[in-house]
Short mmCIF file of C-alpha atoms in Angstrom, two decimals:
data_model
loop_
_atom_site.label_atom_id
_atom_site.label_comp_id
_atom_site.label_asym_id
_atom_site.label_seq_id
_atom_site.Cartn_x
_atom_site.Cartn_y
_atom_site.Cartn_z
CA MET A 8 -169.88 -62.92 53.63
CA LEU A 9 -170.40 -63.14 57.36
CA VAL A 10 -167.04 -62.96 59.11
CA LEU A 11 -166.00 -63.69 62.67
CA ASN A 12 -162.75 -61.96 63.51
CA THR A 13 -161.77 -64.55 66.10
CA VAL A 14 -164.09 -67.53 66.26
CA ILE A 15 -162.69 -69.03 69.44
CA ALA A 16 -162.85 -65.68 71.21
CA PHE A 17 -166.46 -65.34 70.09
CA ILE A 18 -167.30 -68.55 71.96
CA VAL A 19 -164.99 -68.36 74.96
CA LEU A 20 -165.28 -64.70 75.94
CA VAL A 21 -169.04 -64.46 76.03
CA LEU A 22 -171.71 -66.16 78.08
CA PHE A 23 -173.42 -69.39 77.10
CA GLU A 24 -177.09 -69.87 77.59
CA PRO A 25 -177.72 -73.06 79.57
CA VAL A 26 -177.19 -76.15 77.42
CA GLU A 27 -179.90 -78.81 77.39
CA SER A 28 -179.26 -81.80 75.15
CA ILE A 29 -180.35 -85.42 74.69
CA ILE A 30 -181.58 -87.20 77.81
CA ASN A 31 -181.22 -90.97 78.33
CA GLY A 32 -180.23 -91.97 74.81
CA GLU A 33 -177.84 -94.76 73.90
CA LEU A 34 -174.24 -93.59 74.39
CA GLU A 35 -172.24 -93.24 71.17
CA GLN A 36 -168.90 -91.70 70.15
CA TRP A 37 -168.73 -88.54 68.06
CA ASN A 38 -166.27 -90.07 65.59
CA ARG A 39 -168.90 -92.70 64.74
CA HIS A 40 -171.30 -89.92 63.74
CA GLY A 41 -168.88 -87.45 62.21
CA TYR A 42 -171.59 -85.57 60.30
CA LEU A 43 -172.87 -84.19 63.62
CA VAL A 44 -171.73 -80.65 64.46
CA LYS A 45 -172.30 -78.04 67.15
CA ILE A 46 -173.51 -74.61 66.11
CA PHE A 47 -172.95 -71.47 68.17
CA SER A 48 -174.60 -68.15 67.40
CA ARG A 49 -175.33 -64.77 68.91
CA GLU A 50 -177.46 -61.80 68.04
CA PRO A 51 -175.92 -58.43 67.18
CA ASN A 52 -174.79 -56.50 70.28
CA SER A 53 -175.38 -59.50 72.54
CA ASN A 54 -172.96 -61.31 74.85
CA ILE A 55 -175.10 -64.45 75.01
CA VAL A 56 -174.12 -67.42 72.84
CA THR A 57 -176.80 -69.98 72.01
CA SER A 58 -175.99 -73.52 70.95
CA CYS A 59 -177.63 -75.94 68.55
CA SER A 60 -176.82 -79.01 66.47
CA GLY A 61 -176.48 -79.56 62.74
CA SER A 62 -175.28 -81.98 60.08
CA ILE A 63 -172.56 -81.88 57.44
CA ILE A 64 -174.12 -82.50 54.00
CA SER A 65 -171.06 -81.70 51.85
CA ALA A 66 -167.46 -80.60 52.28
CA SER A 67 -168.59 -77.02 52.91
CA LEU A 68 -172.34 -77.11 53.67
CA VAL A 69 -174.03 -77.59 57.03
CA LEU A 70 -177.76 -78.08 57.59
CA THR A 71 -179.53 -76.94 60.75
CA ALA A 72 -182.84 -75.60 62.05
CA PRO A 73 -183.91 -72.01 61.30
CA ASN A 74 -184.31 -71.13 64.98
CA CYS A 75 -180.60 -71.83 65.43
CA ILE A 76 -179.57 -68.80 63.40
CA ARG A 77 -182.39 -66.27 63.78
CA ASN A 78 -184.51 -64.73 66.49
CA ALA A 79 -187.71 -66.73 66.92
CA THR A 80 -189.82 -63.61 67.45
CA THR A 81 -188.38 -61.05 65.03
CA HIS A 82 -186.89 -63.56 62.53
CA GLU A 83 -183.81 -61.33 62.43
CA ARG A 84 -180.71 -63.34 61.56
CA PHE A 85 -178.04 -63.64 64.21
CA GLY A 86 -174.96 -61.51 63.68
CA GLU A 87 -172.36 -64.22 64.19
CA VAL A 88 -172.45 -67.98 63.62
CA ALA A 89 -169.75 -70.61 64.16
CA VAL A 90 -169.67 -74.38 63.60
CA ASN A 91 -167.68 -76.82 65.72
CA VAL A 92 -166.71 -79.81 63.55
CA PRO A 93 -164.92 -83.06 64.37
CA THR A 94 -161.73 -83.10 62.32
CA PHE A 95 -161.08 -86.63 63.62
CA ARG A 96 -157.97 -85.45 65.38
CA VAL A 97 -158.89 -82.30 67.31
CA PRO A 98 -162.31 -80.68 66.84
CA ARG A 99 -162.13 -77.15 65.51
CA THR A 100 -164.48 -74.22 65.31
CA LEU A 101 -165.07 -72.44 62.00
CA ARG A 102 -166.80 -69.24 60.97
CA ALA A 103 -170.04 -69.82 59.07
CA GLU A 104 -171.99 -67.89 56.47
CA ILE A 105 -175.79 -68.07 56.42
CA LEU A 106 -176.84 -68.96 52.87
CA ASN A 107 -180.56 -69.72 53.00
CA VAL A 108 -183.29 -69.91 55.64
CA THR A 109 -186.79 -71.41 55.37
CA ASP A 110 -189.36 -72.47 57.96
CA ALA A 111 -187.95 -76.00 57.81
CA TRP A 112 -184.17 -75.60 57.53
CA ALA A 113 -181.19 -73.27 57.40
CA LEU A 114 -178.14 -73.80 55.18
CA LEU A 115 -174.69 -72.65 56.31
CA LYS A 116 -171.38 -72.51 54.48
CA ILE A 117 -168.02 -73.16 56.14
CA VAL A 118 -164.46 -73.46 54.89
CA LYS A 119 -164.12 -76.64 52.82
CA LEU A 120 -163.31 -79.75 54.85
CA PRO A 121 -160.95 -82.44 53.47
CA VAL A 122 -162.99 -84.99 51.53
CA LYS A 123 -160.62 -87.75 52.66
CA ASP A 124 -161.75 -87.07 56.24
CA LEU A 125 -165.42 -87.05 55.31
CA CYS A 126 -165.24 -90.20 53.19
CA PRO A 127 -162.70 -92.50 54.90
CA PRO A 128 -161.93 -96.02 53.63
CA ASN A 129 -164.15 -98.87 54.78
CA PRO A 130 -165.03 -99.96 57.39
CA ALA A 131 -164.98 -96.46 58.91
CA PRO A 132 -168.39 -94.75 58.70
CA VAL A 133 -168.84 -91.81 56.35
CA ARG A 134 -169.01 -88.40 58.00
CA VAL A 135 -171.63 -86.84 55.75
CA SER A 136 -175.39 -86.97 56.21
CA GLN A 137 -176.91 -88.36 53.01
CA LEU A 138 -179.94 -86.75 51.38
CA ASN A 139 -182.41 -88.38 48.97
CA VAL A 140 -180.78 -86.98 45.83
CA ARG A 141 -179.13 -88.10 42.62
CA VAL A 142 -176.21 -85.93 41.59
CA SER A 143 -174.32 -84.96 38.43
CA LEU A 144 -171.87 -82.20 37.57
CA THR A 145 -174.61 -80.03 36.07
CA LYS A 146 -177.56 -80.56 38.38
CA SER A 147 -178.97 -82.55 41.25
CA SER A 148 -182.42 -84.06 41.43
CA MET A 149 -184.37 -85.06 44.49
CA GLU A 150 -185.86 -88.53 44.33
CA THR A 151 -189.21 -88.50 46.05
CA ILE A 152 -189.70 -90.24 49.36
CA ASP A 153 -193.34 -90.82 50.24
CA HIS A 154 -193.78 -89.03 53.55
CA SER A 155 -196.47 -91.46 54.65
CA SER A 156 -193.98 -94.33 54.27
CA LEU A 157 -191.83 -92.82 57.03
CA THR A 158 -194.40 -93.94 59.58
CA GLU A 159 -193.26 -97.51 58.94
CA ARG A 160 -189.52 -96.82 58.82
CA ASP A 161 -186.75 -97.36 61.36
CA CYS A 162 -185.81 -93.78 62.33
CA TRP A 163 -183.53 -92.18 64.91
CA ILE A 164 -181.94 -88.96 66.08
CA THR A 165 -178.33 -88.56 67.19
CA ALA A 166 -177.13 -85.52 69.11
CA PHE A 167 -174.81 -84.56 71.94
CA ALA A 168 -175.18 -85.92 75.44
CA THR A 169 -176.41 -83.56 78.14
CA THR A 170 -173.88 -81.36 79.92
CA TYR A 171 -175.04 -79.66 83.09
CA HIS A 172 -172.48 -76.87 82.78
CA ALA A 173 -172.77 -74.83 79.60
CA SER A 174 -169.06 -74.02 79.48
CA THR A 175 -168.23 -77.72 79.01
CA PHE A 176 -170.49 -78.20 76.00
CA LEU A 177 -167.81 -76.97 73.59
CA HIS A 178 -165.63 -79.92 74.64
CA GLN A 179 -168.40 -82.54 74.74
CA HIS A 180 -167.49 -85.50 72.51
CA ASP A 181 -170.08 -88.04 73.68
CA VAL A 182 -173.30 -88.27 71.73
CA ARG A 183 -176.56 -90.09 72.30
CA LYS A 184 -178.73 -91.97 69.85
CA ILE A 185 -182.47 -92.38 70.31
CA GLN A 186 -184.42 -94.95 68.30
CA LEU A 187 -187.71 -93.23 67.68
CA GLU A 188 -191.19 -94.49 68.15
CA LYS A 189 -193.41 -94.50 65.07
CA LEU A 190 -193.37 -91.16 63.25
CA LYS A 191 -196.76 -89.53 62.74
CA PRO A 192 -197.94 -86.32 61.06
CA SER A 193 -198.25 -83.46 63.53
CA TYR A 194 -201.09 -80.96 63.34
CA ASP A 195 -199.88 -78.92 66.31
CA ASN A 196 -197.65 -76.65 64.22
CA MET A 197 -200.02 -75.27 61.61
CA ASN A 198 -198.57 -71.75 61.94
CA THR A 199 -195.41 -72.80 60.13
CA GLY A 200 -194.82 -73.57 56.47
CA ALA A 201 -192.84 -76.68 57.38
CA ILE A 202 -194.21 -80.21 57.12
CA VAL A 203 -193.93 -81.50 60.68
CA TYR A 204 -193.90 -85.11 61.90
CA LYS A 205 -193.66 -86.14 65.53
CA ALA A 206 -192.47 -89.10 67.57
CA ALA A 207 -193.77 -89.97 71.02
CA ILE A 208 -191.29 -89.88 73.90
CA VAL A 209 -190.97 -93.20 75.71
CA SER A 210 -189.06 -93.96 78.93
CA ASN A 211 -187.87 -90.35 79.14
CA ARG A 212 -185.62 -90.77 76.09
CA THR A 213 -185.81 -87.37 74.46
CA ALA A 214 -183.95 -84.63 72.71
CA CYS A 215 -183.89 -81.21 74.39
CA TRP A 216 -183.76 -77.56 73.34
CA ASP A 217 -180.12 -77.45 72.23
CA ASP A 218 -180.56 -80.47 69.97
CA ALA A 219 -182.50 -78.26 67.55
CA GLY A 220 -181.01 -78.80 64.10
CA ALA A 221 -180.03 -82.43 64.69
CA ALA A 222 -180.70 -84.81 61.79
CA LEU A 223 -183.74 -87.06 61.66
CA THR A 224 -182.42 -90.16 59.90
CA CYS A 225 -184.48 -93.07 58.56
CA HIS A 226 -183.52 -96.29 56.81
CA THR A 227 -185.01 -96.58 53.31
CA ASN A 228 -184.77 -99.30 50.70
CA ALA A 229 -183.75 -96.85 48.00
CA PHE A 230 -180.98 -94.97 49.80
CA GLY A 231 -180.12 -96.85 52.95
CA ASP A 232 -179.75 -94.39 55.83
CA VAL A 233 -180.88 -90.93 54.72
CA GLN A 234 -181.62 -87.65 56.48
CA VAL A 235 -185.29 -86.90 56.01
CA GLY A 236 -185.81 -84.17 58.57
CA ILE A 237 -184.50 -81.88 61.29
CA PHE A 238 -185.36 -81.79 64.98
CA HIS A 239 -187.23 -78.55 65.70
CA SER A 240 -188.98 -78.62 69.05
CA LEU A 241 -190.76 -80.50 71.82
CA SER A 242 -194.44 -80.76 72.64
CA LEU A 243 -194.87 -80.32 76.37
CA GLY A 244 -197.48 -81.87 78.60
CA ILE A 245 -200.62 -79.98 79.54
CA TYR A 246 -199.17 -78.55 82.75
CA GLU A 247 -195.93 -77.41 81.14
CA SER A 248 -197.83 -75.87 78.24
CA ALA A 249 -199.77 -73.81 80.77
CA GLY A 250 -196.53 -72.64 82.31
CA GLU A 251 -196.72 -74.80 85.43
CA VAL A 252 -193.03 -75.47 85.99
CA ASN A 253 -191.50 -76.05 89.42
CA ASP A 254 -189.03 -73.19 89.81
CA ASP A 255 -188.52 -72.93 93.54
CA GLU A 256 -184.77 -72.59 94.11
CA THR A 257 -183.85 -74.24 90.82
CA THR A 258 -181.65 -72.88 88.08
CA THR A 259 -182.93 -71.93 84.64
CA SER A 260 -181.03 -74.91 83.24
CA ALA A 261 -182.60 -77.30 85.73
CA ARG A 262 -186.08 -75.97 84.97
CA SER A 263 -185.48 -76.36 81.25
CA MET A 264 -184.17 -79.88 81.70
CA ASP A 265 -187.20 -80.64 83.83
CA GLN A 266 -189.45 -79.48 81.01
CA CYS A 267 -187.59 -81.64 78.49
CA SER A 268 -187.83 -84.69 80.71
CA ARG A 269 -191.61 -84.24 80.89
CA ALA A 270 -192.20 -83.55 77.20
CA VAL A 271 -194.60 -85.86 75.40
CA SER A 272 -193.27 -85.79 71.82
CA MET A 273 -190.42 -84.60 69.59
CA ASN A 274 -191.25 -82.55 66.49
CA PHE A 275 -189.33 -82.80 63.22
CA ALA A 276 -189.54 -80.63 60.11
CA LEU A 277 -189.27 -82.82 57.02
CA ILE A 278 -186.70 -81.91 54.35
CA ALA A 279 -187.23 -84.94 52.11
CA ASN A 280 -188.69 -83.74 48.79
CA ASP A 281 -187.96 -80.05 49.54
CA ILE A 282 -186.76 -78.83 46.15
CA ARG A 283 -185.74 -75.49 47.68
CA LEU A 284 -182.89 -77.24 49.45
CA ILE A 285 -181.60 -78.81 46.24
CA ARG A 286 -181.73 -75.47 44.45
CA ALA A 287 -179.79 -73.85 47.29
CA ILE A 288 -177.12 -76.56 47.05
CA GLU A 289 -176.89 -76.07 43.29
CA ARG A 290 -176.43 -72.32 43.68
CA ASN A 291 -173.82 -72.49 46.40
CA ASP A 292 -171.78 -75.68 46.31
CA LEU A 293 -172.76 -78.17 43.58
CA PRO A 294 -169.23 -79.34 42.53
CA ALA A 295 -168.17 -80.06 46.12
CA PHE A 296 -171.52 -81.72 46.83
CA VAL A 297 -171.11 -84.01 43.81
CA ASP A 298 -167.52 -84.80 44.78
CA VAL A 299 -168.49 -85.90 48.28
CA TYR A 300 -171.31 -88.13 47.01
CA ASP A 301 -168.84 -89.76 44.61
CA LYS A 302 -166.05 -90.19 47.17
CA CYS A 303 -168.40 -91.41 49.90
CA ASN A 304 -169.88 -93.90 47.42
CA PHE A 305 -173.47 -92.83 47.96
CA LYS A 306 -175.10 -95.08 45.40
CA TYR A 307 -178.72 -94.73 44.51
CA ALA A 308 -180.38 -98.14 44.80
CA GLU A 309 -182.15 -99.65 41.81
CA ASN A 310 -185.35 -100.37 43.72
CA ILE A 311 -186.40 -96.72 43.79
CA GLY A 312 -190.06 -97.59 43.77
CA LYS A 313 -189.79 -99.02 47.28
CA ASN A 314 -188.70 -95.96 49.20
#
C-alpha cells in the first residue's frame, strides 16, 4: 500500500506547479458539490507537487484522470498521492493508494469516509458522484448508456475556481460550474484507448489543466444526474497548437492560463459502460460501494430503456 509519512508535510514543504483551474464558470460552493476533491501528487525524488481534481464514488474510492497520477511520457506512476476532501467541517488531506489505471480513468483508495457525511438527510445534496450501475452485495452491473444519446443531454462540469497563486489552491473552497455545449465524438485523440467526447468552449467558459480528473455529469432519464466521463484535456487553437504563445515577460502560470482562455474545446474520456471500472470496484470496495448507494438512496429508474 502506498504510504505518505506526513501528508500535510508532503503538500506544504514542497513546491506547487502553477495551478490553472476553471475560468468564468458559474460560482458555486464546495459543500454543494461534496463529491469534488483535490488530488496532489509528485514523482519519486521530486519536490514538485502537481494538482488535479477527482470525484468521490464511494466511502473509500476516488475517481480521477490517469495523467493525474502518472507521468504522461513514461507512464510511470507517481510516488506519492494525496486527496483533499471536504469533511463538511474542515477539509482534510488523506493519503491515497493507486488501485487501477487505464487510458480513461484512475481509481484511488483513501481511508473510509463517514457514510452519514456522504449521504446527509434531505434536502442536503449527496456527496457522492453516481455511476450508471445497479448494485447488490455480491456483484454490481453496469446499465448501458447509449453514448450517442449524450449528445442530446444536459451535461456539465464542476471544478475549483482559478487561483492565481498555487500556494492558495489547497485552501480554495469556491468551485465553478460550466453548462456544456452539445457533446460530440472527438476524433482528435485516436492515440488513446479511451472513448473521447468533446464540448465546444463558448464565451471563454472553460476548464483548465488542473481540472483534469473532474467529473463530466449528465442528466439521464434512467439515473437522474450521473457521472459519464472525466475531463482529460483541452484542444488548443491553431496558433497555440503550433506553439505560438505570447511569453514576453509573463509567468509560466499566466502563459498557461492564456492558453486555456484561448482553447477551442474540452475533451472528456467516457467511463459510462466501462466494465473495467465495475470490476475494479468489485475487487477493491464492493461492500462500501453498495452501502453508499443504499444510504444515498440512488434508485435505478424503471424507464431504463430511455437512458
